[in-house]
Tab-separated table of C-alpha atoms in Angstrom:
chain	number	residue	atom	x	y	z
M	1	UNK	CA	46.719	95.877	42.229
M	2	UNK	CA	43.515	93.995	41.481
M	3	UNK	CA	41.683	91.963	44.129
M	4	UNK	CA	43.589	88.742	43.470
M	5	UNK	CA	46.898	90.551	43.773
M	6	UNK	CA	45.797	92.166	47.026
M	7	UNK	CA	44.936	88.749	48.442
M	8	UNK	CA	48.347	87.497	47.366
M	9	UNK	CA	50.083	90.433	49.007
M	10	UNK	CA	48.204	89.685	52.227
M	11	UNK	CA	49.184	85.991	52.106
M	12	UNK	CA	52.836	86.723	51.442
M	13	UNK	CA	53.165	89.330	54.196
M	14	UNK	CA	50.963	87.735	56.848
M	15	UNK	CA	52.935	87.158	60.052
M	16	UNK	CA	51.591	85.372	63.113
M	17	UNK	CA	53.823	87.363	65.410
M	18	UNK	CA	51.981	90.611	64.672
M	19	UNK	CA	48.522	89.040	64.724
M	20	UNK	CA	46.106	89.441	67.616
M	21	UNK	CA	46.154	86.449	69.946
M	22	UNK	CA	42.376	85.993	69.557
M	23	UNK	CA	42.889	85.180	65.882
M	24	UNK	CA	45.558	82.612	66.708
M	25	UNK	CA	43.456	80.949	69.414
M	26	UNK	CA	40.470	80.841	67.077
M	27	UNK	CA	42.611	79.151	64.441
M	28	UNK	CA	43.534	76.393	66.900
M	29	UNK	CA	39.874	75.830	67.715
M	30	UNK	CA	39.102	75.622	64.002
M	31	UNK	CA	41.842	73.030	63.553
M	32	UNK	CA	40.530	70.940	66.464
M	33	UNK	CA	36.919	71.155	65.274
M	34	UNK	CA	37.801	70.244	61.674
M	35	UNK	CA	40.294	67.497	62.525
M	36	UNK	CA	37.932	65.788	64.959
M	37	UNK	CA	35.025	65.936	62.505
M	38	UNK	CA	37.216	64.180	59.944
M	39	UNK	CA	38.555	61.541	62.328
M	40	UNK	CA	35.015	60.776	63.452
M	41	UNK	CA	34.247	59.694	59.877
M	42	UNK	CA	37.446	57.718	59.360
M	43	UNK	CA	35.816	54.319	59.921
M	44	UNK	CA	32.696	55.059	57.873
M	45	UNK	CA	32.145	52.247	55.347
M	46	UNK	CA	32.187	54.497	52.288
M	47	UNK	CA	35.360	56.211	53.485
M	48	UNK	CA	37.058	52.881	54.219
M	49	UNK	CA	36.133	51.532	50.781
M	50	UNK	CA	37.446	54.682	49.098
M	51	UNK	CA	40.734	54.464	51.012
M	52	UNK	CA	41.166	50.810	49.996
M	53	UNK	CA	40.600	51.671	46.346
M	54	UNK	CA	43.045	54.579	46.426
M	55	UNK	CA	45.588	52.367	48.131
M	56	UNK	CA	45.467	50.046	45.108
M	57	UNK	CA	46.531	52.890	42.832
M	58	UNK	CA	49.020	54.492	45.233
M	59	UNK	CA	50.558	51.440	46.819
M	60	UNK	CA	54.178	52.546	47.226
M	61	UNK	CA	55.176	53.283	50.812
M	62	UNK	CA	57.865	55.952	51.009
M	63	UNK	CA	59.314	58.340	53.525
M	64	UNK	CA	57.440	61.245	51.948
M	65	UNK	CA	54.024	59.638	52.324
M	66	UNK	CA	51.382	61.234	54.552
M	67	UNK	CA	49.112	59.239	56.854
M	68	UNK	CA	45.400	59.162	56.172
M	69	UNK	CA	43.849	60.216	59.476
M	70	UNK	CA	42.707	57.329	61.625
M	71	UNK	CA	44.420	54.762	59.401
M	72	UNK	CA	47.885	53.277	59.333
M	73	UNK	CA	48.008	54.006	55.596
M	74	UNK	CA	50.248	56.431	53.743
M	75	UNK	CA	49.437	58.232	50.505
M	76	UNK	CA	51.230	60.956	48.539
M	77	UNK	CA	50.528	64.390	49.993
M	78	UNK	CA	47.912	65.463	47.432
M	79	UNK	CA	45.948	62.219	47.742
M	80	UNK	CA	46.197	62.269	51.539
M	81	UNK	CA	44.781	65.785	51.641
M	82	UNK	CA	42.047	64.682	49.231
M	83	UNK	CA	40.937	61.778	51.446
M	84	UNK	CA	41.239	63.709	54.721
M	85	UNK	CA	39.190	66.587	53.301
M	86	UNK	CA	36.565	64.107	52.156
M	87	UNK	CA	36.333	62.688	55.680
M	88	UNK	CA	35.961	66.178	57.111
M	89	UNK	CA	32.661	66.684	55.293
M	90	UNK	CA	31.171	63.230	55.778
M	91	UNK	CA	29.431	63.683	59.129
M	92	UNK	CA	28.123	67.196	58.380
M	93	UNK	CA	29.803	68.408	61.573
M	94	UNK	CA	32.304	70.749	59.924
M	95	UNK	CA	32.404	74.472	60.639
M	96	UNK	CA	30.509	77.119	58.652
M	97	UNK	CA	31.393	80.696	57.760
M	98	UNK	CA	27.818	81.908	57.429
M	99	UNK	CA	28.455	85.162	55.570
M	100	UNK	CA	29.935	83.160	52.708
M	101	UNK	CA	28.085	79.852	53.304
M	102	UNK	CA	31.439	78.049	53.147
M	103	UNK	CA	32.621	75.020	55.094
M	104	UNK	CA	36.188	76.269	55.324
M	105	UNK	CA	37.770	73.878	57.806
M	106	UNK	CA	37.094	70.737	55.788
M	107	UNK	CA	39.114	72.216	52.896
M	108	UNK	CA	41.803	74.342	54.539
M	109	UNK	CA	42.732	72.258	57.591
M	110	UNK	CA	43.514	68.997	55.704
M	111	UNK	CA	45.401	71.017	53.095
M	112	UNK	CA	47.506	72.744	55.727
M	113	UNK	CA	48.124	69.717	57.959
M	114	UNK	CA	49.136	67.378	55.132
M	115	UNK	CA	51.347	69.878	53.333
M	116	UNK	CA	52.907	71.132	56.582
M	117	UNK	CA	53.682	67.551	57.508
M	118	UNK	CA	55.259	66.913	54.123
M	119	UNK	CA	57.324	70.120	54.250
M	120	UNK	CA	58.150	69.715	57.955
M	121	UNK	CA	56.806	73.203	58.540
M	122	UNK	CA	56.887	74.852	61.957
M	123	UNK	CA	53.717	75.323	64.051
M	124	UNK	CA	53.939	79.049	63.259
M	125	UNK	CA	54.034	78.388	59.524
M	126	UNK	CA	51.180	75.928	59.825
M	127	UNK	CA	48.906	78.342	61.697
M	128	UNK	CA	49.747	81.144	59.275
M	129	UNK	CA	48.652	78.906	56.408
M	130	UNK	CA	45.398	78.007	58.161
M	131	UNK	CA	44.520	81.642	58.808
M	132	UNK	CA	45.396	82.682	55.247
M	133	UNK	CA	43.220	79.874	53.915
M	134	UNK	CA	40.260	80.919	56.055
M	135	UNK	CA	40.599	84.580	55.078
M	136	UNK	CA	40.849	83.963	51.350
M	137	UNK	CA	38.149	81.294	51.114
M	138	UNK	CA	35.635	83.295	53.151
M	139	UNK	CA	36.235	86.460	51.150
M	140	UNK	CA	35.937	84.763	47.784
M	141	UNK	CA	32.761	83.134	49.067
M	142	UNK	CA	31.293	86.464	50.160
M	143	UNK	CA	32.300	88.002	46.849
M	144	UNK	CA	30.266	85.443	44.938
M	145	UNK	CA	27.057	86.791	46.472
M	146	UNK	CA	25.729	84.036	48.704
M	147	UNK	CA	22.075	83.808	47.695
M	148	UNK	CA	22.479	84.247	43.933
M	149	UNK	CA	25.454	81.890	43.775
M	150	UNK	CA	23.585	79.188	45.717
M	151	UNK	CA	20.318	79.681	43.840
M	152	UNK	CA	22.154	79.095	40.570
M	153	UNK	CA	23.065	75.670	41.939
M	154	UNK	CA	26.699	76.222	42.911
M	155	UNK	CA	28.223	74.749	46.075
M	156	UNK	CA	30.437	77.515	47.404
M	157	UNK	CA	32.494	75.200	49.621
M	158	UNK	CA	34.009	73.911	46.399
M	159	UNK	CA	33.837	77.017	44.200
M	160	UNK	CA	35.589	79.134	46.836
M	161	UNK	CA	37.391	76.162	48.361
M	162	UNK	CA	39.991	75.914	45.615
M	163	UNK	CA	41.080	79.455	46.529
M	164	UNK	CA	41.284	78.665	50.250
M	165	UNK	CA	43.417	75.588	49.661
M	166	UNK	CA	45.662	77.440	47.209
M	167	UNK	CA	46.159	80.247	49.729
M	168	UNK	CA	47.185	77.852	52.501
M	169	UNK	CA	49.455	75.910	50.152
M	170	UNK	CA	51.044	79.069	48.751
M	171	UNK	CA	51.900	80.227	52.267
M	172	UNK	CA	53.487	76.897	53.205
M	173	UNK	CA	55.384	76.640	49.922
M	174	UNK	CA	56.660	80.192	50.478
M	175	UNK	CA	55.536	81.475	47.101
M	176	UNK	CA	56.252	85.119	46.321
M	177	UNK	CA	53.424	87.550	45.578
M	178	UNK	CA	53.485	86.958	41.836
M	179	UNK	CA	53.562	83.175	42.215
M	180	UNK	CA	50.756	83.304	44.778
M	181	UNK	CA	48.608	85.336	42.396
M	182	UNK	CA	49.154	82.751	39.692
M	183	UNK	CA	48.259	79.980	42.153
M	184	UNK	CA	44.997	81.719	43.034
M	185	UNK	CA	44.262	82.249	39.355
M	186	UNK	CA	44.757	78.559	38.665
M	187	UNK	CA	42.590	77.748	41.684
M	188	UNK	CA	39.858	79.900	40.196
M	189	UNK	CA	39.967	78.233	36.814
M	190	UNK	CA	39.357	74.922	38.628
M	191	UNK	CA	36.404	76.316	40.604
M	192	UNK	CA	33.560	73.767	40.545
M	193	UNK	CA	30.792	72.006	42.475
M	194	UNK	CA	27.015	71.753	42.000
M	195	UNK	CA	24.079	70.888	44.252
M	196	UNK	CA	22.649	68.288	41.869
M	197	UNK	CA	23.680	65.563	44.329
M	198	UNK	CA	20.783	66.544	46.573
M	199	UNK	CA	18.097	65.715	44.025
M	200	UNK	CA	19.516	62.215	43.556
M	201	UNK	CA	20.531	61.700	47.193
M	202	UNK	CA	24.029	61.042	45.866
M	203	UNK	CA	26.922	60.638	48.275
M	204	UNK	CA	29.276	62.743	46.133
M	205	UNK	CA	28.952	65.963	48.158
M	206	UNK	CA	32.080	64.952	50.065
M	207	UNK	CA	33.981	65.062	46.784
M	208	UNK	CA	33.658	68.851	46.777
M	209	UNK	CA	36.026	69.788	49.633
M	210	UNK	CA	38.307	66.907	48.668
M	211	UNK	CA	38.788	68.094	45.104
M	212	UNK	CA	39.063	71.709	46.273
M	213	UNK	CA	41.900	70.746	48.627
M	214	UNK	CA	43.844	68.755	46.035
M	215	UNK	CA	43.264	71.321	43.284
M	216	UNK	CA	44.464	74.129	45.549
M	217	UNK	CA	47.647	72.279	46.482
M	218	UNK	CA	48.354	71.475	42.847
M	219	UNK	CA	47.717	75.076	41.816
M	220	UNK	CA	50.368	76.253	44.289
M	221	UNK	CA	52.795	73.520	43.214
M	222	UNK	CA	52.339	74.441	39.552
M	223	UNK	CA	52.871	78.120	40.310
M	224	UNK	CA	56.093	77.265	42.123
M	225	UNK	CA	57.160	75.286	39.049
M	226	UNK	CA	56.593	78.318	36.830
M	227	UNK	CA	53.090	77.856	35.448
M	228	UNK	CA	51.066	81.066	35.286
M	229	UNK	CA	47.390	81.454	36.061
M	230	UNK	CA	44.775	84.035	35.057
M	231	UNK	CA	45.418	87.062	37.263
M	232	UNK	CA	42.108	88.526	36.058
M	233	UNK	CA	40.050	85.431	36.936
M	234	UNK	CA	37.631	87.550	38.998
M	235	UNK	CA	37.324	90.430	36.540
M	236	UNK	CA	38.141	89.215	33.015
M	237	UNK	CA	35.972	90.435	30.152
M	238	UNK	CA	35.853	86.859	28.901
M	239	UNK	CA	35.786	84.130	31.558
M	240	UNK	CA	35.010	86.266	34.621
M	241	UNK	CA	34.409	83.701	37.385
M	242	UNK	CA	32.144	85.865	39.533
M	243	UNK	CA	30.018	86.941	36.577
M	244	UNK	CA	29.748	83.360	35.327
M	245	UNK	CA	28.521	82.043	38.677
M	246	UNK	CA	26.409	84.827	40.161
M	247	UNK	CA	24.075	87.681	39.282
M	248	UNK	CA	24.804	89.476	42.557
M	249	UNK	CA	28.576	89.207	43.004
M	250	UNK	CA	30.358	91.939	44.939
M	251	UNK	CA	34.054	92.380	44.199
M	252	UNK	CA	34.471	94.836	47.064
M	253	UNK	CA	33.861	92.090	49.646
M	254	UNK	CA	36.985	90.240	48.535
M	255	UNK	CA	39.362	92.793	50.023
M	256	UNK	CA	37.195	94.916	52.336
M	257	UNK	CA	39.072	95.339	55.664
M	258	UNK	CA	41.569	92.659	54.602
M	259	UNK	CA	44.100	92.220	57.384
M	260	UNK	CA	41.998	94.305	59.764
M	261	UNK	CA	38.846	92.213	60.147
M	262	UNK	CA	39.635	88.500	60.332
M	263	UNK	CA	36.781	86.381	59.008
M	264	UNK	CA	38.109	83.318	60.811
M	265	UNK	CA	36.535	84.840	63.912
M	266	UNK	CA	33.137	84.771	62.195
M	267	UNK	CA	32.924	80.994	61.881
M	268	UNK	CA	30.090	78.891	63.311
M	269	UNK	CA	30.681	75.564	65.049
M	270	UNK	CA	27.993	72.989	64.329
M	271	UNK	CA	26.464	71.133	67.306
M	272	UNK	CA	24.297	68.844	65.146
M	273	UNK	CA	25.535	66.467	62.392
M	274	UNK	CA	23.345	67.725	59.572
M	275	UNK	CA	22.953	70.634	57.176
M	276	UNK	CA	23.408	73.956	58.942
M	277	UNK	CA	20.116	75.174	57.472
M	278	UNK	CA	18.246	72.648	59.639
M	279	UNK	CA	19.839	73.790	62.890
M	280	UNK	CA	17.509	76.697	63.613
M	281	UNK	CA	14.563	74.295	63.298
M	282	UNK	CA	16.248	71.813	65.630
M	283	UNK	CA	16.823	74.590	68.156
M	284	UNK	CA	13.182	75.656	67.857
M	285	UNK	CA	11.992	72.129	68.661
M	286	UNK	CA	14.335	71.797	71.634
M	287	UNK	CA	13.316	75.182	73.008
M	288	UNK	CA	9.605	74.496	72.554
M	289	UNK	CA	9.994	71.226	74.484
M	290	UNK	CA	11.634	73.124	77.332
M	291	UNK	CA	9.060	75.908	77.395
M	292	UNK	CA	5.859	73.887	77.077
M	293	UNK	CA	4.460	70.465	77.850
M	294	UNK	CA	3.783	69.210	74.327
M	295	UNK	CA	2.378	65.764	73.657
M	296	UNK	CA	3.741	64.774	70.254
M	297	UNK	CA	0.699	62.573	69.613
M	298	UNK	CA	-1.573	65.615	69.936
M	299	UNK	CA	0.257	67.748	67.342
M	300	UNK	CA	-1.966	68.521	64.362
M	301	UNK	CA	0.497	70.475	62.218
M	302	UNK	CA	3.843	72.270	62.302
M	303	UNK	CA	4.759	75.266	60.166
M	304	UNK	CA	8.387	76.361	59.819
M	305	UNK	CA	9.254	79.577	58.018
M	306	UNK	CA	12.863	80.129	57.039
M	307	UNK	CA	15.107	81.832	54.461
M	308	UNK	CA	14.778	80.893	50.787
M	309	UNK	CA	18.060	78.964	50.566
M	310	UNK	CA	17.187	76.955	53.667
M	311	UNK	CA	13.755	76.172	52.236
M	312	UNK	CA	15.143	75.081	48.863
M	313	UNK	CA	17.901	73.042	50.452
M	314	UNK	CA	16.030	71.349	53.294
M	315	UNK	CA	12.294	71.662	52.778
M	316	UNK	CA	11.417	71.681	49.099
M	317	UNK	CA	12.677	68.411	47.641
M	318	UNK	CA	10.826	65.130	47.882
M	319	UNK	CA	13.829	63.701	49.732
M	320	UNK	CA	13.546	66.329	52.453
M	321	UNK	CA	9.805	65.740	52.801
M	322	UNK	CA	10.097	61.957	52.966
M	323	UNK	CA	13.730	61.045	53.694
M	324	UNK	CA	14.878	57.495	53.224
M	325	UNK	CA	18.656	57.874	53.214
M	326	UNK	CA	21.178	59.515	55.496
M	327	UNK	CA	21.853	62.284	52.950
M	328	UNK	CA	18.156	63.052	52.630
M	329	UNK	CA	17.668	63.053	56.406
M	330	UNK	CA	20.614	65.376	56.975
M	331	UNK	CA	19.054	67.805	54.504
M	332	UNK	CA	15.522	67.530	55.866
M	333	UNK	CA	14.071	70.200	58.124
M	334	UNK	CA	10.929	68.085	58.739
M	335	UNK	CA	12.997	65.062	59.793
M	336	UNK	CA	15.424	66.936	62.021
M	337	UNK	CA	12.635	68.954	63.636
M	338	UNK	CA	10.597	65.803	64.310
M	339	UNK	CA	13.660	64.013	65.678
M	340	UNK	CA	14.471	66.896	68.020
M	341	UNK	CA	10.853	67.168	69.163
M	342	UNK	CA	10.705	63.465	70.005
M	343	UNK	CA	14.222	62.948	71.386
M	344	UNK	CA	15.214	66.388	72.639
M	345	UNK	CA	18.369	66.346	70.532
M	346	UNK	CA	19.811	65.372	67.141
M	347	UNK	CA	22.993	63.305	67.045
M	348	UNK	CA	24.829	60.878	64.776
M	349	UNK	CA	22.726	57.940	65.958
M	350	UNK	CA	19.655	59.596	64.450
M	351	UNK	CA	20.996	59.171	60.911
M	352	UNK	CA	21.181	55.403	60.896
M	353	UNK	CA	18.778	53.458	58.685
M	354	UNK	CA	16.829	52.323	61.745
M	355	UNK	CA	16.298	55.873	63.007
M	356	UNK	CA	15.507	57.327	59.583
M	357	UNK	CA	12.839	54.699	58.953
M	358	UNK	CA	11.262	55.036	62.404
M	359	UNK	CA	7.494	55.163	61.862
M	360	UNK	CA	6.892	57.417	64.866
M	361	UNK	CA	9.320	60.032	63.527
M	362	UNK	CA	7.771	59.811	60.065
M	363	UNK	CA	4.281	60.259	61.444
M	364	UNK	CA	5.369	63.593	62.921
M	365	UNK	CA	7.556	64.822	60.057
M	366	UNK	CA	4.632	64.402	57.662
M	367	UNK	CA	2.840	67.073	59.684
M	368	UNK	CA	5.694	69.541	59.142
M	369	UNK	CA	5.445	72.146	56.385
M	370	UNK	CA	8.462	74.300	55.516
M	371	UNK	CA	8.050	77.551	53.618
M	372	UNK	CA	10.148	80.501	52.508
M	373	UNK	CA	9.702	83.554	54.719
M	374	UNK	CA	10.785	86.917	53.295
M	375	UNK	CA	11.684	88.192	56.759
M	376	UNK	CA	14.351	85.545	57.215
M	377	UNK	CA	15.465	85.707	53.586
M	378	UNK	CA	16.283	89.402	54.072
M	379	UNK	CA	18.400	88.616	57.146
M	380	UNK	CA	20.327	85.876	55.349
M	381	UNK	CA	23.284	85.173	55.146
M	382	UNK	CA	24.208	87.158	58.253
M	383	UNK	CA	21.501	85.373	60.227
M	384	UNK	CA	20.324	81.821	59.508
M	385	UNK	CA	17.014	81.792	61.362
M	386	UNK	CA	13.456	80.493	61.337
M	387	UNK	CA	10.177	80.530	63.196
M	388	UNK	CA	8.229	77.462	64.200
M	389	UNK	CA	4.520	77.219	64.896
M	390	UNK	CA	2.928	74.107	66.394
M	391	UNK	CA	-0.839	73.768	66.165
M	392	UNK	CA	-2.309	71.165	68.525
M	393	UNK	CA	-5.441	69.119	67.949
M	394	UNK	CA	-7.171	71.126	70.656
M	395	UNK	CA	-6.208	74.275	68.642
M	396	UNK	CA	-3.673	75.499	71.181
M	397	UNK	CA	-0.738	77.126	69.387
M	398	UNK	CA	2.931	77.239	70.408
M	399	UNK	CA	5.317	79.526	68.548
M	400	UNK	CA	8.976	80.462	68.748
M	401	UNK	CA	11.516	82.375	66.662
M	402	UNK	CA	15.184	81.434	66.416
M	403	UNK	CA	17.198	84.324	65.035
M	404	UNK	CA	20.531	82.500	65.103
M	405	UNK	CA	21.156	78.786	65.497
M	406	UNK	CA	23.277	77.565	68.396
M	407	UNK	CA	26.966	77.583	67.574
M	408	UNK	CA	26.757	80.763	65.497
M	409	UNK	CA	28.898	83.802	66.216
M	410	UNK	CA	25.726	85.462	67.529
M	411	UNK	CA	24.798	82.452	69.656
M	412	UNK	CA	28.175	80.815	70.303
M	413	UNK	CA	29.144	77.605	72.005
M	414	UNK	CA	32.066	77.627	74.421
M	415	UNK	CA	35.588	76.334	73.895
M	416	UNK	CA	34.718	73.596	76.360
M	417	UNK	CA	31.692	72.620	74.265
M	418	UNK	CA	33.919	72.232	71.214
M	419	UNK	CA	36.375	70.100	73.183
M	420	UNK	CA	33.507	67.914	74.421
M	421	UNK	CA	32.246	67.592	70.850
M	422	UNK	CA	35.729	66.489	69.735
M	423	UNK	CA	36.261	63.796	72.377
M	424	UNK	CA	33.889	61.080	71.053
M	425	UNK	CA	34.865	61.835	67.455
M	426	UNK	CA	38.585	61.497	68.133
M	427	UNK	CA	38.090	58.292	70.131
M	428	UNK	CA	37.389	56.540	66.847
M	429	UNK	CA	41.164	56.480	66.287
M	430	UNK	CA	43.025	58.806	68.661
M	431	UNK	CA	43.720	59.452	72.310
M	432	UNK	CA	42.161	62.457	74.067
M	433	UNK	CA	45.660	63.922	74.439
M	434	UNK	CA	45.525	65.069	70.821
M	435	UNK	CA	43.129	67.838	71.893
M	436	UNK	CA	45.634	69.589	74.107
M	437	UNK	CA	48.374	68.995	71.550
M	438	UNK	CA	46.371	70.901	68.969
M	439	UNK	CA	45.397	73.676	71.374
M	440	UNK	CA	49.039	74.059	72.434
M	441	UNK	CA	50.619	73.425	69.060
M	442	UNK	CA	53.194	76.201	69.455
M	443	UNK	CA	54.966	74.099	72.081
M	444	UNK	CA	55.884	71.399	69.560
M	445	UNK	CA	58.769	71.328	67.109
M	446	UNK	CA	56.564	70.465	64.161
M	447	UNK	CA	52.903	69.777	63.496
M	448	UNK	CA	51.758	66.172	63.872
M	449	UNK	CA	55.105	64.413	63.609
M	450	UNK	CA	55.065	61.222	61.596
M	451	UNK	CA	55.813	59.087	64.644
M	452	UNK	CA	52.867	60.640	66.478
M	453	UNK	CA	50.520	60.100	63.535
M	454	UNK	CA	51.580	56.480	63.149
M	455	UNK	CA	51.196	55.724	66.848
M	456	UNK	CA	47.748	57.252	66.962
M	457	UNK	CA	46.658	55.592	63.727
M	458	UNK	CA	47.514	52.166	65.111
M	459	UNK	CA	45.404	52.649	68.268
C-alpha cells in the first residue's frame, strides 16, 4: 500500500473504543476551542454580510438544512460547513499543529459537526471523524516540509486542509478503504491556498479553511457516488503534489507511527487573537514587564530575533512594520509586541481601528526591528521561539528568550484556561452550558441536535 492507502486503512479501521482516553479527551477540547473561536466571529460584519449573500443564493429552508453557528439561518450541509469554517479562522484564535503549521480545528471541526448533524451520526462517530481529520491533516502537512512549503508561498491550512476534511467526511459517510483513498486523492487534486493575501492586506485568508472544508466533503461525497481520484497524488511521476509544492517534502512523515502516535495531542491552543508567529514576541513583552520596571517612554530600540518563517510572515512586509488594518496588525510582530508592552496583554479589543491607529502604540512599534535568527530557524517547526532585546535610552539592556509560546505543547495552558477562553466567545450567541455539553458529548444521543442549535441560535 502507498501512503494514501495506508491513511485510508487507518481511517476505515479507527475505533474510538480501542483508543486511549487521553486522545478522546483531547478531541473534545479541540472541538470546544474550535467551535468557540468560530462562534466568537459569528457577528463580525464581514461574516454577517457573507451569510446574507449566501442566503440569497440558497434560500430554500428544508429539513435537511444545517444551521450556521450563531444564526437562525439554515444552509445546505456543504455551504454551512463552508461558512462555519470561515468563521473559525476569522479571529485568529484557532488551534495550531506546530509541526505541520496547520490550523486543523477550523477545517475539521466544522466539517465533522455539520456532516454529523446532517447524517444524524452518534457522538462516537463524530469524535472518530474529528480524530481522523486531525491525524490526516497534520501528517499531510508535515509531509509537505513546513519551511519549504511555506517559503514557496503556500498556506498549508488549505493545502493539507482538503485532506483533513475529506478524512473526517469519509469516516462519517462510512466509505470503504478504496473509496476513502479516492476521496483523499480528489482532496489532493483540489489542494490550494497562497499567502498573497498578506501583501495586499486582503481579507480572503478565511476563504482557505472554508474551501478546504467544502472541497473535502465534496470529495468524499463524489467517492461515495463512484468517482475515482488519483491514488498516486503524493507520488505520481506527473502531477506529484508534494514535489509540486515543496523542495523538502518527506513522504515518510505521512505514515510514521500512524495509529501509535496521535498528532491531535500535539496541538497548540492560542491565547492571543493574532498570528501564532507573533505569540513568542507577545510573551517576551509580558515577561519583560513582569521581570523589570521598564518605562516605555525611555525605550530607545527593540530587537526581536525569530525563525525565518515568522520573520517573513510578521516582520518583513510594510504592513507588519506599519499596520493600518486588522489583518496587518494581526500579522505584525512590532505591533503585537508594542501592544503587549504597553497593555500587558493582547486581546480582541486591540485589533479595532482605534487601537491599531493609536499614536502611542505606533511610536513604540516603530522602534521594533524584527530579524531572522538562524538559531530559531533551526528549531522550527518543533519550537516557535524568539529572543527580545530592549535597549533603553540610558543604555541599560533587558533581554529574554522564549523557546515556546504559551499554549504550545511544551508550554501548555490548562483545560480550565481553554474553558475560560471559550466563555466570552460563546456568549456572542450561546449559553455557557454548551461547554459542558461538548466536553460530555458521549452522554447525548446525537451531536448538536437541530432543536438545540435553533434554540441557541435564537438567543
